[in-house]
Amino acid sequence: MDRAVTSARDPGLAAKLAYGPDEIARRKDLIGLGPPHESALTVARPMIEARIDAIVEEFDRRQMLVPEIEAIIGEPDRLSRLAGSMRRYILSLFSGRYDTGYVAARLRIGEVHAVLKVPPKLYLATVHLLEELLVDHLADAPPHPLLIKALRKILLFDLQIVIDTYLQAEIDRVAAVDARVEQVTREAEDRIRAIERIAMTDALTGLMNRRALQQAGTREVDRARADGAPFSILFMDVDDFKAINDTRGHHFGDEVLRRVGGMIAANLRAEDTAFRFGGDEFCILLPGAGPGIAGRVVTRLNDALQEAFDGKVTLSIGTESWTADTLPDFAGVVAAVDDTMYARKALRTRAGSAAAQ
């Protein structure tokens, strides 16, 4: 099955596996493959060249008796086309040159077998078959005390290179799976965050919604207590919003809410967060802000509202501020500022009624 050598190209594989000249020499030393063995193999090359067709033919016939190998190779025409690669492989065993070029060819063999998912047991079986065939033919070669030992050593040298590529392919496969898992995890996390943003966002105004307010408010109150910092909150609603809806229609009312939401968002400090509480009610958290800062934010909002609506739309704004040691829990914060807003609204209503009289 080694004939598949020319199908894959990975110029970086030798570098990845650190197969430089020193590593090649070290691997030869580990299995006792030295110049005498290399010389013995070159002596047998002429005889192998003379018999190469017969060797390849017998190798093909016998390996195709293994059903798993036959299934991988497939069509007989393919087997015939691959015969040239097998011839070159066998002859290279007897070349006497086992350098970086030789190793690169073996790496490609291993790479192709790994890509084709040839089980190592089948590759080992074909190496054993090739060894048997070559030993039989070398019996007719000129006698040399190291020839058979040299053949087994060069086959073992090849085998360790091919097995390295199998192992590297598995390492690469696991790394690719890990990378894909990380990518899928990141994508899933991104989708979850996007869904959470949608779930926390008011679709009409683009501000955060009441659900988000509960979470953010609890978090900011806890932080203010821990940091010993002041905390303020604004709570507001659009005056006479029901009348706006009744006289101008809900579409116009929605447009008013969108514009109010945009105006609020444009007039916050960087650390502030605005929310649509529901209906025509809005809320702003002002962490680290005392009454003075809260008052300036209210003034900015009223000025912006006047400019945006020319006095035709107004807000009733309640504001409450606490120091860290007086700050209640967030439910208490909302209750206090809600009362303040409605007290201001009632005061404005009474003032309007008195003016009308």
PDB file of N, CA and C in Angstrom, residues 238-277:
ATOM      1  N   VAL A 238     -44.306  60.291  31.047  1.00  0.00           N
ATOM      2  CA  VAL A 238     -44.743  61.341  30.128  1.00  0.00           C
ATOM      3  C   VAL A 238     -46.077  61.889  30.615  1.00  0.00           C
ATOM      4  N   ASP A 239     -46.140  63.192  30.814  1.00  0.00           N
ATOM      5  CA  ASP A 239     -47.382  63.816  31.287  1.00  0.00           C
ATOM      6  C   ASP A 239     -48.487  63.695  30.236  1.00  0.00           C
ATOM      7  N   ASP A 240     -49.673  63.336  30.724  1.00  0.00           N
ATOM      8  CA  ASP A 240     -50.877  63.276  29.869  1.00  0.00           C
ATOM      9  C   ASP A 240     -50.680  62.360  28.657  1.00  0.00           C
ATOM     10  N   PHE A 241     -49.941  61.251  28.859  1.00  0.00           N
ATOM     11  CA  PHE A 241     -49.667  60.386  27.717  1.00  0.00           C
ATOM     12  C   PHE A 241     -50.953  59.734  27.196  1.00  0.00           C
ATOM     13  N   LYS A 242     -51.880  59.433  28.078  1.00  0.00           N
ATOM     14  CA  LYS A 242     -53.147  58.839  27.620  1.00  0.00           C
ATOM     15  C   LYS A 242     -53.866  59.790  26.659  1.00  0.00           C
ATOM     16  N   ALA A 243     -53.822  61.066  26.976  1.00  0.00           N
ATOM     17  CA  ALA A 243     -54.471  62.047  26.096  1.00  0.00           C
ATOM     18  C   ALA A 243     -53.762  62.110  24.742  1.00  0.00           C
ATOM     19  N   ILE A 244     -52.441  61.988  24.758  1.00  0.00           N
ATOM     20  CA  ILE A 244     -51.687  61.977  23.495  1.00  0.00           C
ATOM     21  C   ILE A 244     -52.144  60.803  22.643  1.00  0.00           C
ATOM     22  N   ASN A 245     -52.246  59.635  23.257  1.00  0.00           N
ATOM     23  CA  ASN A 245     -52.696  58.445  22.519  1.00  0.00           C
ATOM     24  C   ASN A 245     -54.129  58.612  22.014  1.00  0.00           C
ATOM     25  N   ASP A 246     -54.984  59.153  22.891  1.00  0.00           N
ATOM     26  CA  ASP A 246     -56.401  59.260  22.533  1.00  0.00           C
ATOM     27  C   ASP A 246     -56.622  60.264  21.399  1.00  0.00           C
ATOM     28  N   THR A 247     -55.852  61.342  21.397  1.00  0.00           N
ATOM     29  CA  THR A 247     -56.085  62.395  20.398  1.00  0.00           C
ATOM     30  C   THR A 247     -55.262  62.216  19.133  1.00  0.00           C
ATOM     31  N   ARG A 248     -54.055  61.685  19.268  1.00  0.00           N
ATOM     32  CA  ARG A 248     -53.161  61.567  18.107  1.00  0.00           C
ATOM     33  C   ARG A 248     -52.972  60.142  17.617  1.00  0.00           C
ATOM     34  N   GLY A 249     -53.439  59.171  18.399  1.00  0.00           N
ATOM     35  CA  GLY A 249     -53.322  57.774  17.982  1.00  0.00           C
ATOM     36  C   GLY A 249     -52.101  57.090  18.578  1.00  0.00           C
ATOM     37  N   HIS A 250     -52.163  55.776  18.620  1.00  0.00           N
ATOM     38  CA  HIS A 250     -51.086  55.002  19.251  1.00  0.00           C
ATOM     39  C   HIS A 250     -49.793  55.068  18.449  1.00  0.00           C
ATOM     40  N   HIS A 251     -49.889  55.188  17.157  1.00  0.00           N
ATOM     41  CA  HIS A 251     -48.669  55.278  16.354  1.00  0.00           C
ATOM     42  C   HIS A 251     -47.885  56.533  16.739  1.00  0.00           C
ATOM     43  N   PHE A 252     -48.586  57.641  16.877  1.00  0.00           N
ATOM     44  CA  PHE A 252     -47.936  58.884  17.300  1.00  0.00           C
ATOM     45  C   PHE A 252     -47.403  58.738  18.722  1.00  0.00           C
ATOM     46  N   GLY A 253     -48.188  58.086  19.576  1.00  0.00           N
ATOM     47  CA  GLY A 253     -47.737  57.862  20.952  1.00  0.00           C
ATOM     48  C   GLY A 253     -46.456  57.062  21.009  1.00  0.00           C
ATOM     49  N   ASP A 254     -46.381  56.021  20.156  1.00  0.00           N
ATOM     50  CA  ASP A 254     -45.142  55.226  20.107  1.00  0.00           C
ATOM     51  C   ASP A 254     -43.968  56.077  19.655  1.00  0.00           C
ATOM     52  N   GLU A 255     -44.215  56.959  18.695  1.00  0.00           N
ATOM     53  CA  GLU A 255     -43.144  57.826  18.197  1.00  0.00           C
ATOM     54  C   GLU A 255     -42.665  58.769  19.307  1.00  0.00           C
ATOM     55  N   VAL A 256     -43.597  59.259  20.118  1.00  0.00           N
ATOM     56  CA  VAL A 256     -43.219  60.105  21.257  1.00  0.00           C
ATOM     57  C   VAL A 256     -42.306  59.325  22.208  1.00  0.00           C
ATOM     58  N   LEU A 257     -42.694  58.095  22.519  1.00  0.00           N
ATOM     59  CA  LEU A 257     -41.890  57.275  23.438  1.00  0.00           C
ATOM     60  C   LEU A 257     -40.500  56.992  22.857  1.00  0.00           C
ATOM     61  N   ARG A 258     -40.437  56.720  21.539  1.00  0.00           N
ATOM     62  CA  ARG A 258     -39.132  56.486  20.913  1.00  0.00           C
ATOM     63  C   ARG A 258     -38.249  57.719  21.030  1.00  0.00           C
ATOM     64  N   ARG A 259     -38.832  58.880  20.771  1.00  0.00           N
ATOM     65  CA  ARG A 259     -38.041  60.120  20.821  1.00  0.00           C
ATOM     66  C   ARG A 259     -37.637  60.462  22.250  1.00  0.00           C
ATOM     67  N   VAL A 260     -38.527  60.230  23.189  1.00  0.00           N
ATOM     68  CA  VAL A 260     -38.183  60.469  24.595  1.00  0.00           C
ATOM     69  C   VAL A 260     -37.048  59.527  25.014  1.00  0.00           C
ATOM     70  N   GLY A 261     -37.155  58.261  24.620  1.00  0.00           N
ATOM     71  CA  GLY A 261     -36.097  57.306  24.950  1.00  0.00           C
ATOM     72  C   GLY A 261     -34.757  57.715  24.367  1.00  0.00           C
ATOM     73  N   GLY A 262     -34.767  58.175  23.112  1.00  0.00           N
ATOM     74  CA  GLY A 262     -33.535  58.635  22.482  1.00  0.00           C
ATOM     75  C   GLY A 262     -32.974  59.862  23.162  1.00  0.00           C
ATOM     76  N   MET A 263     -33.847  60.767  23.554  1.00  0.00           N
ATOM     77  CA  MET A 263     -33.412  61.979  24.239  1.00  0.00           C
ATOM     78  C   MET A 263     -32.785  61.640  25.587  1.00  0.00           C
ATOM     79  N   ILE A 264     -33.411  60.717  26.300  1.00  0.00           N
ATOM     80  CA  ILE A 264     -32.848  60.312  27.597  1.00  0.00           C
ATOM     81  C   ILE A 264     -31.463  59.698  27.403  1.00  0.00           C
ATOM     82  N   ALA A 265     -31.346  58.769  26.463  1.00  0.00           N
ATOM     83  CA  ALA A 265     -30.068  58.095  26.237  1.00  0.00           C
ATOM     84  C   ALA A 265     -28.964  59.071  25.859  1.00  0.00           C
ATOM     85  N   ALA A 266     -29.324  60.145  25.158  1.00  0.00           N
ATOM     86  CA  ALA A 266     -28.318  61.105  24.675  1.00  0.00           C
ATOM     87  C   ALA A 266     -27.859  62.062  25.759  1.00  0.00           C
ATOM     88  N   ASN A 267     -28.503  62.059  26.927  1.00  0.00           N
ATOM     89  CA  ASN A 267     -28.178  63.048  27.951  1.00  0.00           C
ATOM     90  C   ASN A 267     -27.737  62.401  29.265  1.00  0.00           C
ATOM     91  N   LEU A 268     -27.152  61.229  29.169  1.00  0.00           N
ATOM     92  CA  LEU A 268     -26.661  60.535  30.359  1.00  0.00           C
ATOM     93  C   LEU A 268     -25.159  60.699  30.498  1.00  0.00           C
ATOM     94  N   ARG A 269     -24.680  60.516  31.711  1.00  0.00           N
ATOM     95  CA  ARG A 269     -23.246  60.365  31.907  1.00  0.00           C
ATOM     96  C   ARG A 269     -22.834  58.972  31.421  1.00  0.00           C
ATOM     97  N   ALA A 270     -21.550  58.773  31.255  1.00  0.00           N
ATOM     98  CA  ALA A 270     -21.075  57.475  30.754  1.00  0.00           C
ATOM     99  C   ALA A 270     -21.449  56.341  31.686  1.00  0.00           C
ATOM    100  N   GLU A 271     -21.474  56.601  32.997  1.00  0.00           N
ATOM    101  CA  GLU A 271     -21.739  55.536  33.965  1.00  0.00           C
ATOM    102  C   GLU A 271     -23.220  55.319  34.247  1.00  0.00           C
ATOM    103  N   ASP A 272     -24.099  56.158  33.697  1.00  0.00           N
ATOM    104  CA  ASP A 272     -25.534  56.035  33.933  1.00  0.00           C
ATOM    105  C   ASP A 272     -26.168  55.029  32.976  1.00  0.00           C
ATOM    106  N   THR A 273     -27.308  54.487  33.386  1.00  0.00           N
ATOM    107  CA  THR A 273     -28.046  53.553  32.529  1.00  0.00           C
ATOM    108  C   THR A 273     -29.526  53.911  32.563  1.00  0.00           C
ATOM    109  N   ALA A 274     -30.140  53.941  31.368  1.00  0.00           N
ATOM    110  CA  ALA A 274     -31.564  54.287  31.266  1.00  0.00           C
ATOM    111  C   ALA A 274     -32.379  53.044  30.918  1.00  0.00           C
ATOM    112  N   PHE A 275     -33.614  53.034  31.409  1.00  0.00           N
ATOM    113  CA  PHE A 275     -34.499  51.894  31.214  1.00  0.00           C
ATOM    114  C   PHE A 275     -35.910  52.401  30.899  1.00  0.00           C
ATOM    115  N   ARG A 276     -36.621  51.632  30.090  1.00  0.00           N
ATOM    116  CA  ARG A 276     -38.060  51.866  29.974  1.00  0.00           C
ATOM    117  C   ARG A 276     -38.721  50.934  30.976  1.00  0.00           C
ATOM    118  N   PHE A 277     -39.371  51.522  31.964  1.00  0.00           N
ATOM    119  CA  PHE A 277     -39.965  50.728  33.034  1.00  0.00           C
ATOM    120  C   PHE A 277     -41.220  50.014  32.556  1.00  0.00           C
TER     121      PHE A 277
END
